[in-house]
């Protein structure tokens, strides 16, 4: 099974860029809250390296949640999920690669800008990491019909 064709199966991609943005916001808040919970366990020294803590916690959160169900909790809330070019859910290796690409994109502003433009303008709504890995974000309800 391959990824759905946006021309013949547009329901798979309907509103996905907006849902991705909203899911990103939820995931950012969850990561921030997790960092606040972790802070006391660092004797509050985590305040001195909070951006690094946020990066590491966010990386682990994204990788594990994507590996478990091909979606972060934010993605699940908005009923979207990642699929490989074969149409299957991502495994741990795919989740790691996708999260690494996402993290690198955020580290280099031009790459993130390119990724956002691609998500908004391509017919499958793929970001830079998606194009590199052949992954797509689709509506979960359409996938499980």
Coordinates of N, CA, C and O in Angstrom, one line a residue:
X1 N 0.8 -1.2 0.0 CA 0.0 0.0 0.0 C 0.9 1.2 0.0 O 1.8 1.4 0.8
X2 N 0.6 2.2 -0.9 CA 1.4 3.4 -0.9 C 0.6 4.5 -0.3 O -0.6 4.3 0.2
X3 N 1.2 5.7 -0.2 CA 0.5 6.8 0.4 C -0.7 7.2 -0.5 O -0.7 7.1 -1.7
X4 N -1.8 7.7 0.1 CA -3.0 8.1 -0.7 C -2.7 9.2 -1.7 O -1.8 10.1 -1.4
X5 N -3.3 9.2 -2.8 CA -3.2 10.2 -3.9 C -4.1 11.4 -3.5 O -5.3 11.2 -3.3
X6 N -3.5 12.6 -3.4 CA -4.3 13.7 -3.0 C -5.4 14.1 -4.1 O -6.3 14.8 -3.7
X7 N -5.2 13.7 -5.3 CA -6.1 14.0 -6.4 C -7.4 13.1 -6.2 O -8.5 13.5 -6.4
X8 N -7.2 11.8 -6.0 CA -8.3 10.9 -5.9 C -8.8 10.6 -4.5 O -9.9 10.1 -4.4
X9 N -8.0 11.0 -3.5 CA -8.4 10.8 -2.1 C -8.1 12.0 -1.3 O -7.3 12.0 -0.3
X10 N -8.7 13.1 -1.6 CA -8.4 14.4 -0.9 C -8.7 14.4 0.6 O -8.2 15.2 1.3
X11 N -9.6 13.6 1.0 CA -10.0 13.5 2.4 C -8.8 13.2 3.3 O -8.8 13.7 4.5
X12 N -7.8 12.5 2.8 CA -6.6 12.2 3.6 C -5.8 13.4 3.9 O -5.1 13.4 4.9
X13 N -5.9 14.5 3.1 CA -5.0 15.7 3.3 C -5.8 16.9 3.7 O -5.2 18.0 3.8
X14 N -7.1 16.8 3.8 CA -8.0 18.0 4.1 C -7.6 18.6 5.4 O -7.6 17.9 6.5
X15 N -7.2 19.9 5.4 CA -6.9 20.7 6.6 C -5.7 20.2 7.3 O -5.4 20.6 8.5
X16 N -4.8 19.4 6.8 CA -3.7 18.8 7.4 C -2.7 19.9 7.8 O -2.2 19.9 9.0
X17 N -2.3 20.9 7.0 CA -1.4 21.9 7.4 C -1.8 22.7 8.7 O -1.1 22.9 9.6
X18 N -3.1 23.0 8.7 CA -3.6 23.7 9.9 C -3.6 22.8 11.1 O -3.2 23.2 12.2
X19 N -4.0 21.6 10.9 CA -4.0 20.6 12.0 C -2.5 20.4 12.5 O -2.3 20.2 13.7
X20 N -1.6 20.4 11.6 CA -0.2 20.2 12.0 C 0.3 21.4 12.9 O 0.9 21.2 13.9
X21 N -0.2 22.6 12.5 CA 0.2 23.8 13.3 C -0.4 23.7 14.7 O 0.3 24.0 15.7
X22 N -1.7 23.4 14.8 CA -2.3 23.3 16.1 C -1.7 22.2 16.9 O -1.5 22.3 18.1
X23 N -1.4 21.1 16.3 CA -0.8 20.0 17.0 C 0.6 20.4 17.5 O 1.0 20.0 18.7
X24 N 1.3 21.1 16.7 CA 2.7 21.6 17.1 C 2.5 22.5 18.4 O 3.3 22.4 19.3
X25 N 1.5 23.3 18.5 CA 1.2 24.2 19.6 C 1.0 23.3 20.9 O 1.5 23.6 21.9
X26 N 0.1 22.3 20.7 CA -0.2 21.4 21.9 C 1.1 20.7 22.3 O 1.4 20.6 23.5
X27 N 1.9 20.2 21.4 CA 3.1 19.5 21.7 C 4.1 20.4 22.4 O 4.8 20.0 23.3
X28 N 4.2 21.7 21.9 CA 5.1 22.6 22.6 C 4.7 22.9 24.0 O 5.6 22.9 24.9
X29 N 3.4 23.0 24.3 CA 2.9 23.2 25.6 C 3.2 22.0 26.5 O 3.7 22.1 27.6
X30 N 3.0 20.8 26.0 CA 3.2 19.6 26.7 C 4.7 19.4 27.0 O 5.1 19.0 28.2
X31 N 5.6 19.8 26.1 CA 7.0 19.7 26.3 C 7.4 20.7 27.4 O 8.2 20.4 28.3
X32 N 6.9 21.9 27.3 CA 7.2 22.9 28.3 C 6.7 22.4 29.7 O 7.5 22.6 30.7
X33 N 5.5 21.9 29.8 CA 5.1 21.4 31.1 C 5.9 20.2 31.6 O 6.2 20.2 32.8
X34 N 6.3 19.4 30.8 CA 7.2 18.3 31.2 C 8.6 18.8 31.7 O 9.1 18.3 32.7
X35 N 9.1 19.8 31.1 CA 10.3 20.5 31.5 C 10.1 21.1 32.9 O 11.0 21.0 33.8
X36 N 8.9 21.7 33.2 CA 8.7 22.3 34.5 C 8.6 21.2 35.5 O 9.1 21.4 36.7
X37 N 8.1 20.0 35.2 CA 8.0 18.9 36.1 C 9.4 18.4 36.4 O 9.8 18.0 37.6
X38 N 10.3 18.4 35.4 CA 11.7 17.9 35.6 C 12.6 18.9 36.4 O 13.5 18.4 37.1
X39 N 12.3 20.1 36.3 CA 13.1 21.2 36.9 C 13.5 20.9 38.4 O 14.7 21.0 38.7
X40 N 12.5 20.5 39.2 CA 12.9 20.3 40.6 C 13.9 19.1 40.8 O 14.7 19.1 41.7
X41 N 13.8 18.1 39.9 CA 14.8 17.0 39.9 C 16.2 17.4 39.5 O 17.1 16.6 39.7
X42 N 16.3 18.5 38.9 CA 17.7 19.0 38.6 C 18.2 20.0 39.6 O 19.2 20.7 39.4
X43 N 17.5 20.1 40.8 CA 17.8 21.1 41.8 C 17.7 22.5 41.2 O 18.4 23.4 41.6
X44 N 16.8 22.6 40.3 CA 16.5 23.9 39.6 C 17.7 24.4 38.8 O 17.7 25.5 38.3
X45 N 18.8 23.6 38.7 CA 19.9 24.0 37.8 C 19.5 24.0 36.3 O 20.1 24.6 35.5
X46 N 18.4 23.3 36.0 CA 17.9 23.2 34.7 C 17.5 24.6 34.2 O 17.4 24.8 32.9
X47 N 17.2 25.5 35.1 CA 16.9 26.9 34.6 C 18.1 27.5 33.8 O 17.9 28.3 32.9
X48 N 19.3 27.1 34.1 CA 20.5 27.6 33.5 C 20.7 27.1 32.1 O 21.4 27.7 31.2
X49 N 20.1 25.9 31.8 CA 20.2 25.3 30.5 C 18.8 24.9 30.0 O 18.6 23.9 29.3
X50 N 17.8 25.7 30.3 CA 16.4 25.4 30.0 C 16.2 25.2 28.5 O 15.5 24.2 28.1
X51 N 16.8 26.0 27.6 CA 16.6 25.7 26.1 C 17.1 24.3 25.7 O 16.4 23.6 25.0
X52 N 18.2 23.9 26.3 CA 18.8 22.6 26.0 C 17.8 21.5 26.6 O 17.6 20.5 26.0
X53 N 17.4 21.7 27.8 CA 16.4 20.8 28.4 C 15.2 20.6 27.6 O 14.7 19.5 27.3
X54 N 14.6 21.8 27.1 CA 13.4 21.8 26.3 C 13.7 21.0 25.0 O 12.9 20.2 24.5
X55 N 14.9 21.2 24.4 CA 15.3 20.5 23.2 C 15.3 19.0 23.4 O 14.8 18.2 22.6
X56 N 16.0 18.5 24.5 CA 16.1 17.1 24.7 C 14.8 16.5 25.1 O 14.4 15.4 24.5
X57 N 14.0 17.1 26.0 CA 12.7 16.6 26.3 C 11.8 16.5 25.1 O 11.1 15.5 24.9
X58 N 11.8 17.5 24.3 CA 11.0 17.6 23.1 C 11.4 16.5 22.1 O 10.5 15.8 21.5
X59 N 12.7 16.3 22.0 CA 13.2 15.2 21.1 C 12.7 13.8 21.5 O 12.1 13.1 20.7
X60 N 12.9 13.6 22.8 CA 12.5 12.3 23.3 C 11.0 12.1 23.2 O 10.5 11.0 22.8
X61 N 10.2 13.1 23.6 CA 8.7 13.1 23.5 C 8.3 12.8 22.1 O 7.5 11.9 21.9
X62 N 8.8 13.5 21.1 CA 8.4 13.3 19.7 C 8.7 11.9 19.2 O 7.9 11.2 18.6
X63 N 10.0 11.5 19.5 CA 10.4 10.2 19.0 C 9.6 9.1 19.6 O 9.2 8.2 18.8
X64 N 9.4 9.1 20.9 CA 8.7 8.0 21.5 C 7.2 7.9 21.1 O 6.7 6.9 20.7
X65 N 6.6 9.1 21.1 CA 5.1 9.1 20.7 C 4.9 8.8 19.2 O 4.0 8.1 18.9
X66 N 5.8 9.2 18.4 CA 5.7 8.9 17.0 C 6.0 7.4 16.7 O 5.3 6.8 15.9
X67 N 7.0 6.9 17.4 CA 7.3 5.4 17.3 C 6.1 4.6 17.8 O 5.9 3.5 17.2
X68 N 5.4 5.0 18.8 CA 4.3 4.2 19.4 C 3.1 4.2 18.5 O 2.4 3.2 18.5
X69 N 2.7 5.3 17.9 CA 1.5 5.3 17.1 C 1.5 6.2 15.9 O 0.5 6.6 15.4
X70 N 2.7 6.6 15.5 CA 2.9 7.4 14.3 C 2.4 8.8 14.5 O 2.1 9.5 13.5
X71 N 2.2 9.2 15.7 CA 1.7 10.6 16.0 C 2.0 11.0 17.4 O 2.0 10.2 18.3
X72 N 2.3 12.3 17.6 CA 2.5 12.8 19.0 C 1.1 13.0 19.6 O 0.1 12.8 18.9
X73 N 1.0 13.3 20.9 CA -0.3 13.5 21.5 C -1.0 14.7 20.9 O -2.2 14.6 20.7
X74 N -0.3 15.7 20.4 CA -1.0 16.8 19.7 C -1.5 16.4 18.4 O -2.6 16.7 18.0
X75 N -0.8 15.5 17.7 CA -1.3 15.0 16.4 C -2.5 14.1 16.6 O -3.5 14.2 15.9
X76 N -2.5 13.3 17.7 CA -3.6 12.5 18.0 C -4.9 13.3 18.3 O -6.0 13.0 17.9
X77 N -4.7 14.4 19.1 CA -5.8 15.3 19.4 C -6.5 15.8 18.2 O -7.7 16.0 18.1
X78 N -5.7 16.1 17.1 CA -6.3 16.7 15.9 C -6.4 15.6 14.8 O -6.7 16.0 13.6
X79 N -6.3 14.4 15.2 CA -6.6 13.2 14.3 C -5.8 13.2 13.1 O -6.3 12.9 11.9
X80 N -4.5 13.4 13.2 CA -3.6 13.2 12.1 C -2.5 12.3 12.5 O -2.2 12.1 13.7
X81 N -1.8 11.7 11.5 CA -0.7 10.8 11.8 C 0.3 10.7 10.6 O -0.1 11.0 9.5
X82 N 1.5 10.4 10.9 CA 2.5 10.3 9.9 C 2.5 8.9 9.3 O 2.2 7.9 10.0
X83 N 2.8 8.8 8.0 CA 2.9 7.5 7.3 C 4.1 7.5 6.4 O 4.5 8.5 5.9
X84 N 4.7 6.3 6.2 CA 5.8 6.2 5.4 C 5.4 6.2 3.9 O 4.2 6.2 3.6
X85 N 6.3 6.2 3.0 CA 6.0 6.2 1.6 C 5.2 4.9 1.2 O 4.5 4.9 0.2
X86 N 5.3 3.9 2.0 CA 4.6 2.6 1.7 C 3.2 2.7 2.4 O 2.5 1.7 2.3
X87 N 2.9 3.7 3.1 CA 1.6 3.9 3.7 C 1.5 3.2 5.1 O 0.5 3.2 5.7
X88 N 2.7 2.8 5.7 CA 2.7 2.2 7.0 C 3.1 3.2 8.0 O 3.6 4.3 7.7
X89 N 2.8 2.9 9.3 CA 3.2 3.8 10.4 C 4.7 3.8 10.6 O 5.3 2.8 10.2
X90 N 5.2 4.8 11.2 CA 6.6 4.9 11.4 C 7.1 4.0 12.5 O 6.3 3.9 13.5
X91 N 8.2 3.4 12.4 CA 8.8 2.6 13.5 C 9.8 3.5 14.2 O 9.9 4.7 14.0
X92 N 10.5 2.9 15.1 CA 11.5 3.7 16.0 C 12.5 4.4 15.1 O 12.8 5.6 15.3
X93 N 13.0 3.7 14.1 CA 14.0 4.3 13.2 C 13.5 5.5 12.4 O 14.1 6.5 12.3
X94 N 12.3 5.3 11.9 CA 11.6 6.3 11.2 C 11.2 7.5 12.1 O 11.4 8.7 11.7
X95 N 10.8 7.2 13.3 CA 10.5 8.3 14.2 C 11.7 9.1 14.6 O 11.7 10.3 14.7
X96 N 12.8 8.4 14.8 CA 14.1 9.0 15.1 C 14.5 10.0 13.9 O 14.9 11.1 14.1
X97 N 14.5 9.4 12.7 CA 14.9 10.2 11.6 C 14.0 11.4 11.4 O 14.5 12.5 11.1
X98 N 12.7 11.2 11.5 CA 11.7 12.3 11.4 C 12.0 13.4 12.4 O 12.0 14.6 12.2
X99 N 12.2 13.0 13.7 CA 12.4 13.9 14.8 C 13.7 14.6 14.6 O 13.8 15.8 14.9
X100 N 14.7 13.9 14.1 CA 16.0 14.6 13.9 C 15.9 15.6 12.8 O 16.4 16.8 12.9
X101 N 15.2 15.3 11.7 CA 15.0 16.3 10.7 C 14.2 17.5 11.1 O 14.5 18.6 10.8
X102 N 13.2 17.2 12.0 CA 12.4 18.3 12.5 C 13.3 19.2 13.4 O 13.2 20.4 13.4
X103 N 14.1 18.6 14.2 CA 15.0 19.3 15.2 C 16.0 20.2 14.4 O 16.2 21.3 14.7
X104 N 16.6 19.6 13.4 CA 17.5 20.3 12.6 C 16.9 21.5 11.9 O 17.4 22.6 11.8
X105 N 15.6 21.3 11.4 CA 14.9 22.4 10.8 C 14.7 23.5 11.7 O 14.8 24.7 11.3
X106 N 14.3 23.2 13.0 CA 14.1 24.3 14.0 C 15.5 25.0 14.3 O 15.5 26.1 14.7
X107 N 16.6 24.2 14.2 CA 17.9 24.8 14.5 C 18.4 25.8 13.5 O 19.2 26.6 13.8
X108 N 17.9 25.6 12.3 CA 18.3 26.5 11.2 C 17.1 27.1 10.6 O 16.4 26.5 9.8
X109 N 16.9 28.4 10.9 CA 15.7 29.1 10.5 C 15.3 29.0 9.1 O 14.1 28.8 8.7
X110 N 16.3 29.2 8.1 CA 15.9 29.1 6.7 C 15.3 27.7 6.4 O 14.3 27.6 5.6
X111 N 15.8 26.7 7.0 CA 15.2 25.3 6.7 C 13.8 25.2 7.2 O 12.9 24.6 6.6
X112 N 13.5 25.8 8.4 CA 12.2 25.8 9.0 C 11.2 26.6 8.1 O 10.1 26.2 7.9
X113 N 11.7 27.7 7.6 CA 10.9 28.6 6.7 C 10.5 27.8 5.4 O 9.4 27.8 5.0
X114 N 11.5 27.1 4.9 CA 11.3 26.3 3.7 C 10.3 25.2 4.0 O 9.3 25.0 3.2
X115 N 10.4 24.6 5.1 CA 9.5 23.5 5.5 C 8.1 24.0 5.7 O 7.1 23.4 5.2
X116 N 7.9 25.2 6.3 CA 6.6 25.7 6.5 C 5.9 26.1 5.1 O 4.7 25.9 4.9
X117 N 6.7 26.7 4.2 CA 6.2 27.0 2.9 C 5.8 25.7 2.1 O 4.7 25.7 1.5
X118 N 6.6 24.7 2.2 CA 6.3 23.4 1.6 C 5.0 22.8 2.1 O 4.1 22.4 1.4
X119 N 4.8 22.9 3.5 CA 3.6 22.3 4.1 C 2.3 23.1 3.6 O 1.3 22.5 3.4
X120 N 2.5 24.4 3.4 CA 1.4 25.2 3.0 C 1.1 25.2 1.5 O 0.0 25.5 1.1
X121 N 2.1 24.8 0.7 CA 1.9 24.9 -0.8 C 1.9 23.5 -1.5 O 1.4 23.5 -2.7
X122 N 2.4 22.5 -1.0 CA 2.4 21.2 -1.7 C 1.1 20.5 -1.5 O 0.4 20.6 -0.5
X123 N 0.7 19.6 -2.5 CA -0.6 19.0 -2.5 C -0.7 18.0 -1.3 O -1.8 17.7 -0.9
X124 N 0.4 17.4 -0.9 CA 0.4 16.5 0.3 C 0.7 17.2 1.6 O 0.7 16.5 2.6
X125 N 1.0 18.4 1.6 CA 1.3 19.2 2.8 C 2.5 18.7 3.5 O 2.6 18.8 4.7
X126 N 3.5 18.3 2.7 CA 4.7 17.7 3.3 C 5.7 18.8 3.7 O 5.9 19.8 2.9
X127 N 6.4 18.7 4.8 CA 7.5 19.6 5.2 C 8.8 19.1 4.6 O 8.8 18.1 3.9
X128 N 9.8 19.8 4.9 CA 11.2 19.4 4.4 C 11.6 18.0 4.9 O 12.0 17.2 4.0
X129 N 11.4 17.7 6.1 CA 11.7 16.3 6.6 C 10.9 15.3 5.9 O 11.4 14.2 5.6
X130 N 9.6 15.6 5.7 CA 8.7 14.7 5.0 C 9.2 14.4 3.6 O 9.2 13.2 3.1
X131 N 9.6 15.4 2.9 CA 10.1 15.3 1.5 C 11.4 14.4 1.5 O 11.6 13.5 0.7
X132 N 12.3 14.7 2.5 CA 13.5 13.9 2.6 C 13.3 12.5 2.9 O 14.0 11.6 2.4
X133 N 12.3 12.2 3.8 CA 12.1 10.8 4.2 C 11.0 10.1 3.4 O 10.8 8.9 3.6
X134 N 10.2 10.8 2.7 CA 9.1 10.2 1.9 C 7.9 10.0 2.8 O 7.0 9.2 2.5
X135 N 7.8 10.7 3.9 CA 6.7 10.6 4.8 C 5.6 11.6 4.5 O 5.8 12.6 3.8
X136 N 4.4 11.3 4.9 CA 3.2 12.2 4.7 C 2.4 12.3 6.0 O 2.4 11.3 6.8
X137 N 1.8 13.4 6.3 CA 0.8 13.5 7.4 C -0.5 13.4 6.8 O -0.9 14.1 5.8
X138 N -1.4 12.5 7.3 CA -2.7 12.3 6.8 C -3.7 12.4 7.9 O -3.4 12.2 9.1
X139 N -5.0 12.5 7.6 CA -6.0 12.5 8.5 C -6.2 11.0 9.0 O -6.4 10.1 8.2
X140 N -6.2 10.8 10.3 CA -6.4 9.5 10.9 C -7.7 8.9 10.5 O -7.8 7.7 10.2
X141 N -8.8 9.6 10.6 CA -10.1 9.1 10.3 C -10.2 8.5 8.9 O -10.8 7.5 8.7
X142 N -9.6 9.2 8.0 CA -9.6 8.7 6.6 C -8.8 7.5 6.4 O -9.2 6.6 5.7
X143 N -7.8 7.4 7.2 CA -6.9 6.2 7.1 C -7.5 4.9 7.7 O -7.2 3.8 7.3
X144 N -8.4 5.1 8.7 CA -9.0 3.9 9.4 C -10.4 3.6 8.9 O -11.2 3.0 9.7
X145 N -10.8 4.0 7.8 CA -12.1 3.7 7.3 C -12.2 2.3 6.7 O -11.3 1.8 6.2

